[in-house]
Coordinates of C-alpha atoms in Angstrom, one line a residue:
M1218 CA -4.4 -23.2 -10.9
L1219 CA -6.4 -21.3 -8.3
D1220 CA -4.3 -19.1 -6.0
F1221 CA -5.5 -18.6 -2.4
V1222 CA -4.0 -16.5 0.3
F1223 CA -4.9 -17.0 4.0
T1224 CA -4.3 -14.1 6.4
V1225 CA -4.0 -15.5 9.9
D1226 CA -3.4 -13.8 13.3
D1227 CA -1.5 -16.8 14.8
P1228 CA 0.5 -18.6 12.1
V1229 CA 2.0 -21.2 14.6
A1230 CA -1.5 -22.3 15.6
W1231 CA -2.7 -22.3 12.0
H1232 CA 0.2 -24.4 10.7
S1233 CA -0.2 -26.7 13.7
K1234 CA -3.8 -27.5 12.8
N1235 CA -3.1 -27.6 9.1
L1236 CA -0.2 -30.1 9.5
K1237 CA -2.5 -32.4 11.4
K1238 CA -5.2 -32.1 8.7
N1239 CA -3.1 -31.7 5.5
W1240 CA 0.3 -33.2 6.3
S1241 CA 0.9 -34.1 2.6
H1242 CA 0.6 -30.5 1.5
Y1243 CA 3.9 -29.6 3.0
S1244 CA 7.5 -30.3 1.8
F1245 CA 10.2 -31.9 3.9
L1246 CA 10.0 -28.8 6.2
K1247 CA 6.9 -30.3 7.9
V1248 CA 9.2 -32.5 10.0
L1249 CA 10.6 -29.3 11.6
G1250 CA 7.1 -28.4 13.1
P1251 CA 4.9 -25.4 13.0
K1252 CA 7.2 -23.0 14.9
V1253 CA 10.1 -23.5 12.4
I1254 CA 7.6 -23.2 9.5
T1255 CA 6.3 -20.0 10.9
T1256 CA 9.9 -18.6 11.3
I1257 CA 10.6 -19.4 7.7
Q1258 CA 7.3 -17.8 6.7
N1259 CA 7.9 -14.6 8.6
N1260 CA 11.6 -14.1 8.3
Y1261 CA 12.5 -15.2 4.8
G1262 CA 11.3 -14.0 1.4
A1263 CA 8.2 -11.9 1.3
G1264 CA 6.6 -13.1 4.6
V1265 CA 4.3 -15.6 3.0
Y1266 CA 4.5 -19.5 3.1
Y1267 CA 3.2 -21.2 -0.1
N1268 CA 2.0 -24.8 -0.5
T1269 CA 1.6 -25.4 -4.2
L1270 CA 0.2 -28.0 -6.7
I1271 CA -2.5 -29.2 -4.2
M1272 CA -5.5 -31.1 -5.5
C1273 CA -8.7 -29.8 -3.8
D1274 CA -12.2 -30.9 -5.0
S1275 CA -10.7 -32.0 -8.3
K1276 CA -9.1 -28.6 -8.8
L1277 CA -5.4 -27.7 -8.7
I1278 CA -4.7 -25.0 -6.2
K1279 CA -1.8 -23.3 -4.4
Y1280 CA -2.2 -21.4 -1.1
G1281 CA -0.1 -18.9 0.8
V1282 CA -0.2 -18.1 4.5
I1283 CA 0.7 -14.7 5.8
S1284 CA 0.4 -13.2 9.3
T1285 CA -2.1 -10.3 9.6
S1286 CA 0.5 -8.0 11.0
I1287 CA 3.0 -8.6 8.2
L1288 CA 0.3 -8.1 5.6
I1289 CA -0.8 -4.8 7.1
E1290 CA 2.8 -3.6 7.1
D1291 CA 3.2 -4.6 3.4
L1292 CA -0.1 -2.9 2.4
L1293 CA 0.9 0.3 4.1
N1294 CA 4.6 0.6 3.4
W1295 CA 5.3 -1.8 0.5
N1296 CA 8.1 -3.6 2.3
T1297 CA 8.1 -6.3 -0.4
L1298 CA 5.0 -5.4 -2.6
Y1299 CA 4.4 -9.2 -2.9
I1300 CA 1.0 -9.8 -1.4
A1301 CA 0.2 -6.1 -1.5
G1302 CA 0.8 -6.3 -5.3
R1303 CA -1.6 -9.1 -5.7
L1304 CA -4.2 -7.1 -3.8
Q1305 CA -3.9 -4.2 -6.2
K1306 CA -5.6 -6.4 -8.8
P1307 CA -9.2 -7.7 -8.6
V1308 CA -9.5 -10.6 -6.2
K1309 CA -12.3 -12.4 -4.6
I1310 CA -12.3 -12.0 -0.8
I1311 CA -14.0 -15.2 0.4
A1312 CA -14.2 -14.3 4.1
M1313 CA -12.9 -11.5 6.3
N1314 CA -13.1 -10.8 10.0
E1315 CA -14.0 -7.3 11.2
N1316 CA -10.4 -6.0 11.4
V1317 CA -10.5 -2.2 11.1
A1318 CA -6.7 -1.9 10.7
L1319 CA -6.6 -4.4 7.9
R1320 CA -9.5 -2.8 6.0
A1321 CA -7.9 0.6 6.2
A1322 CA -4.6 -0.9 5.0
L1323 CA -6.3 -2.5 2.0
D1324 CA -7.8 0.8 1.0
K1325 CA -4.5 2.6 1.5
N1326 CA -2.7 0.1 -0.7
L1327 CA -5.2 0.8 -3.6
K1328 CA -4.7 4.6 -3.2
S1329 CA -0.9 4.1 -3.2
A1330 CA -1.1 2.1 -6.4
V1331 CA -3.0 4.9 -8.1
T1332 CA -0.5 7.5 -6.9
A1333 CA 2.5 5.5 -8.1
A1334 CA 0.9 4.9 -11.4
F1335 CA 0.0 8.6 -11.8
L1336 CA 3.7 9.5 -11.4
M1337 CA 4.7 7.2 -14.3
L1338 CA 1.9 8.2 -16.7
P1339 CA 1.6 11.3 -18.9
E1340 CA -0.9 14.1 -18.3
S1341 CA -3.7 12.4 -20.2
F1342 CA -4.3 8.7 -20.5
S1343 CA -7.0 6.0 -20.8
E1344 CA -8.5 3.8 -18.0
E1345 CA -6.7 0.8 -19.6
D1346 CA -3.4 2.6 -19.5
L1347 CA -3.9 3.3 -15.8
F1348 CA -5.0 -0.3 -14.9
T1349 CA -2.2 -1.7 -16.9
M1350 CA 0.3 0.4 -15.0
I1351 CA -1.2 -0.6 -11.7
A1352 CA -1.3 -4.3 -12.6
G1353 CA 2.4 -4.1 -13.5
L1354 CA 3.7 -2.4 -10.4
S1355 CA 4.4 -5.6 -8.5
Y1356 CA 6.0 -7.2 -11.6
S1357 CA 8.7 -4.4 -11.9
G1358 CA 11.9 -6.3 -11.6
D1359 CA 10.3 -9.6 -10.7
L1360 CA 12.6 -12.4 -11.6
R1361 CA 9.6 -14.5 -12.8
M1362 CA 8.9 -11.9 -15.6
V1363 CA 12.4 -12.6 -17.0
V1364 CA 12.2 -16.4 -16.7
G1365 CA 9.0 -18.3 -16.1
E1366 CA 6.1 -16.0 -16.8
N1367 CA 4.2 -15.1 -20.0
K1368 CA 5.4 -11.7 -20.9
A1369 CA 1.9 -10.7 -21.8
K1370 CA 0.7 -11.6 -18.3
V1371 CA -0.1 -8.0 -17.3
M1372 CA -2.3 -7.4 -20.4
D1373 CA -3.9 -10.8 -19.9
I1374 CA -4.9 -9.7 -16.4
V1375 CA -6.2 -6.3 -17.4
K1376 CA -8.0 -6.7 -20.7
P1377 CA -10.7 -9.2 -19.6
N1378 CA -11.1 -7.4 -16.2
I1379 CA -11.5 -3.7 -17.1
A1380 CA -15.0 -3.6 -15.4
H1381 CA -13.5 -5.2 -12.2
F1382 CA -10.6 -2.8 -12.1
R1383 CA -13.1 0.1 -12.6
E1384 CA -15.2 -1.3 -9.7
L1385 CA -12.0 -1.5 -7.5
Y1386 CA -10.6 1.9 -8.3
G1387 CA -13.6 4.0 -9.5
H1388 CA -14.4 5.6 -6.1
I1389 CA -10.7 6.5 -5.5
L1390 CA -10.4 8.2 -8.9
Q1391 CA -13.7 10.1 -8.5
D1392 CA -12.7 11.3 -5.0
N1393 CA -9.2 12.4 -6.0
P1394 CA -8.9 16.2 -6.4
Q1395 CA -5.9 15.9 -8.7
V1396 CA -7.8 13.9 -11.3
V1397 CA -10.3 14.8 -14.0
Y1398 CA -12.1 11.5 -14.6
K1399 CA -14.2 11.4 -17.8
I1400 CA -16.0 8.1 -17.1
Q1401 CA -18.1 8.0 -20.3
Q1402 CA -14.9 8.4 -22.4
G1403 CA -12.8 6.2 -20.2
R1404 CA -10.2 9.0 -20.0
L1405 CA -8.3 10.7 -17.2
E1406 CA -6.3 13.8 -16.8
I1407 CA -3.9 14.5 -13.9
D1408 CA -2.0 17.3 -12.4
K1409 CA 1.6 17.0 -13.6
S1410 CA 2.8 20.3 -12.2
P1411 CA 5.8 20.1 -9.8
E1412 CA 3.4 21.0 -7.0
G1413 CA 1.1 18.2 -8.0
Q1414 CA 3.9 15.6 -8.3
F1415 CA 5.3 16.6 -4.9
T1416 CA 1.9 16.0 -3.3
Q1417 CA 1.8 12.6 -5.0
L1418 CA 5.4 11.7 -4.0
L1419 CA 4.6 12.6 -0.3
A1420 CA 1.7 10.2 -0.5
L1421 CA 3.8 7.2 -1.6
P1422 CA 4.5 4.3 0.8
K1423 CA 7.5 4.8 3.1
T1424 CA 9.6 2.0 1.6
L1425 CA 9.2 3.4 -1.9
Q1426 CA 10.0 6.9 -0.7
Q1427 CA 13.2 5.6 1.0
E1428 CA 14.3 3.7 -2.2
I1429 CA 13.8 6.8 -4.2
H1430 CA 15.8 8.7 -1.7
N1431 CA 18.6 6.1 -1.9
I1432 CA 18.7 6.5 -5.7
M1433 CA 18.6 10.3 -5.7
D1434 CA 20.7 11.3 -2.8
P1435 CA 24.5 11.1 -3.5
P1436 CA 27.0 10.2 -0.8
G1437 CA 27.8 13.1 1.5
K1438 CA 24.7 15.2 0.8
N1439 CA 22.7 13.8 3.7
R1440 CA 19.4 15.4 2.7
D1441 CA 16.2 14.2 4.3
V1442 CA 13.6 12.3 2.3
E1443 CA 11.3 15.3 1.8
E1444 CA 14.0 17.4 0.3
T1445 CA 14.8 14.6 -2.2
L1446 CA 11.1 14.2 -3.1
F1447 CA 10.8 18.0 -3.7
Q1448 CA 13.8 17.8 -6.0
L1449 CA 12.3 14.8 -7.9
A1450 CA 9.0 16.6 -8.3
N1451 CA 10.8 19.2 -10.5
D1452 CA 12.7 16.5 -12.4
P1453 CA 11.4 15.6 -15.9
D1454 CA 12.6 12.0 -15.2
C1455 CA 10.4 11.7 -12.1
G1456 CA 8.4 8.7 -13.5
D1457 CA 11.6 6.8 -14.4
I1458 CA 13.0 7.3 -10.8
V1459 CA 9.8 6.1 -9.3
H1460 CA 10.0 3.0 -11.5
L1461 CA 13.6 2.4 -10.4
G1462 CA 12.4 2.6 -6.8
L1463 CA 9.8 -0.1 -7.5
L1464 CA 12.5 -2.2 -9.0
A1465 CA 14.6 -1.9 -5.9
I1466 CA 11.7 -3.2 -3.8
V1467 CA 10.4 -6.0 -6.0
R1468 CA 13.6 -7.5 -7.4
P1469 CA 15.1 -8.6 -4.1
S1470 CA 11.8 -9.7 -2.5
S1471 CA 10.8 -11.8 -5.5
L1472 CA 14.2 -13.4 -5.7
R1473 CA 14.2 -14.3 -2.0
Q1474 CA 10.6 -15.6 -2.3
S1475 CA 11.4 -17.7 -5.3
T1476 CA 14.4 -19.2 -3.6
K1477 CA 12.3 -19.9 -0.5
G1478 CA 9.7 -21.6 -2.7
I1479 CA 12.2 -24.3 -3.6
F1480 CA 12.3 -25.3 0.1
T1481 CA 8.6 -24.8 0.9
A1482 CA 7.4 -26.6 -2.2
G1483 CA 10.1 -29.2 -2.3
M1484 CA 12.4 -30.0 -5.2
K1485 CA 9.9 -32.2 -7.2
K1486 CA 7.0 -29.7 -7.0
S1487 CA 9.4 -26.8 -7.7
L1488 CA 10.5 -28.5 -11.0
I1489 CA 7.0 -29.3 -12.0
Y1490 CA 5.8 -25.8 -11.2
S1491 CA 8.7 -24.1 -13.0
S1492 CA 8.2 -26.3 -16.1
Q1493 CA 4.6 -25.2 -16.2
K1494 CA 5.6 -21.5 -16.0
L1495 CA 8.1 -21.9 -18.7
H1496 CA 5.5 -23.7 -20.9
K1497 CA 3.2 -20.7 -20.4
M1498 CA 5.9 -18.3 -21.2
W1499 CA 6.8 -20.2 -24.4
K1500 CA 3.1 -20.3 -25.5
G1501 CA 2.9 -16.5 -24.9
W1502 CA 6.0 -15.9 -27.0
L1503 CA 4.6 -18.0 -29.8
R1504 CA 1.3 -16.2 -29.7
K1505 CA 3.0 -12.8 -29.8
T1506 CA 5.3 -14.0 -32.7
F1507 CA 2.7 -15.5 -34.9

């Protein structure tokens, strides 16, 4: 099933037109009108409204709609890491308006993904190790990886697409002063000193920094975020704490989005979609076992 995401400046106007053209794509929520649909889109789950199991030119597709402003916030701050996580993997951008803020946010999201991955990797590692870590960021704590997704999904994304990941991240790695990138060997070395890790921690998106602070700062200490990050930079468990911070972002947002999907897709489509996911998970388990 092809997965599309439409970024729109005015979701109410977009849904209004789409309801007229594609009424059957929507669940029972369509009777509530474009304003209510937009409220559900923006205020619940991960800020995206999905219509799924749609036949288009003899292909099965699903498409999500997200407002430009909410997408930019997620790309910069990782509020939910839902669509931002998808955009850390190779995707095909079909069309894009000249939006300087959006382009800058897309680039920042990729740099943030590299930084977070560095903090959870050893001093020396392969390109595949890096790309696997990046591809897995938005699945950390995702309910669907417990029930409904093939457990080998991350590797299935990375292994056939090493060249696409390299194209997406190559310039960022080459321009990063903390990295020795041995392109011919496909190996990287990074600065794991406390100073190096502190620099990386300061470059993380704000929501992840705050979640790390919440984990590290005991009640009554009342330290600021920078103090907490400085302490973490000297902690041998730094990578584990960063991972816990990602869990704290992804787990609630994926749960809320999955719950929202029952209503936006409708009960029948939700059951069909869930059964397909479980079938894929079962096939992946059999492949791994045998």
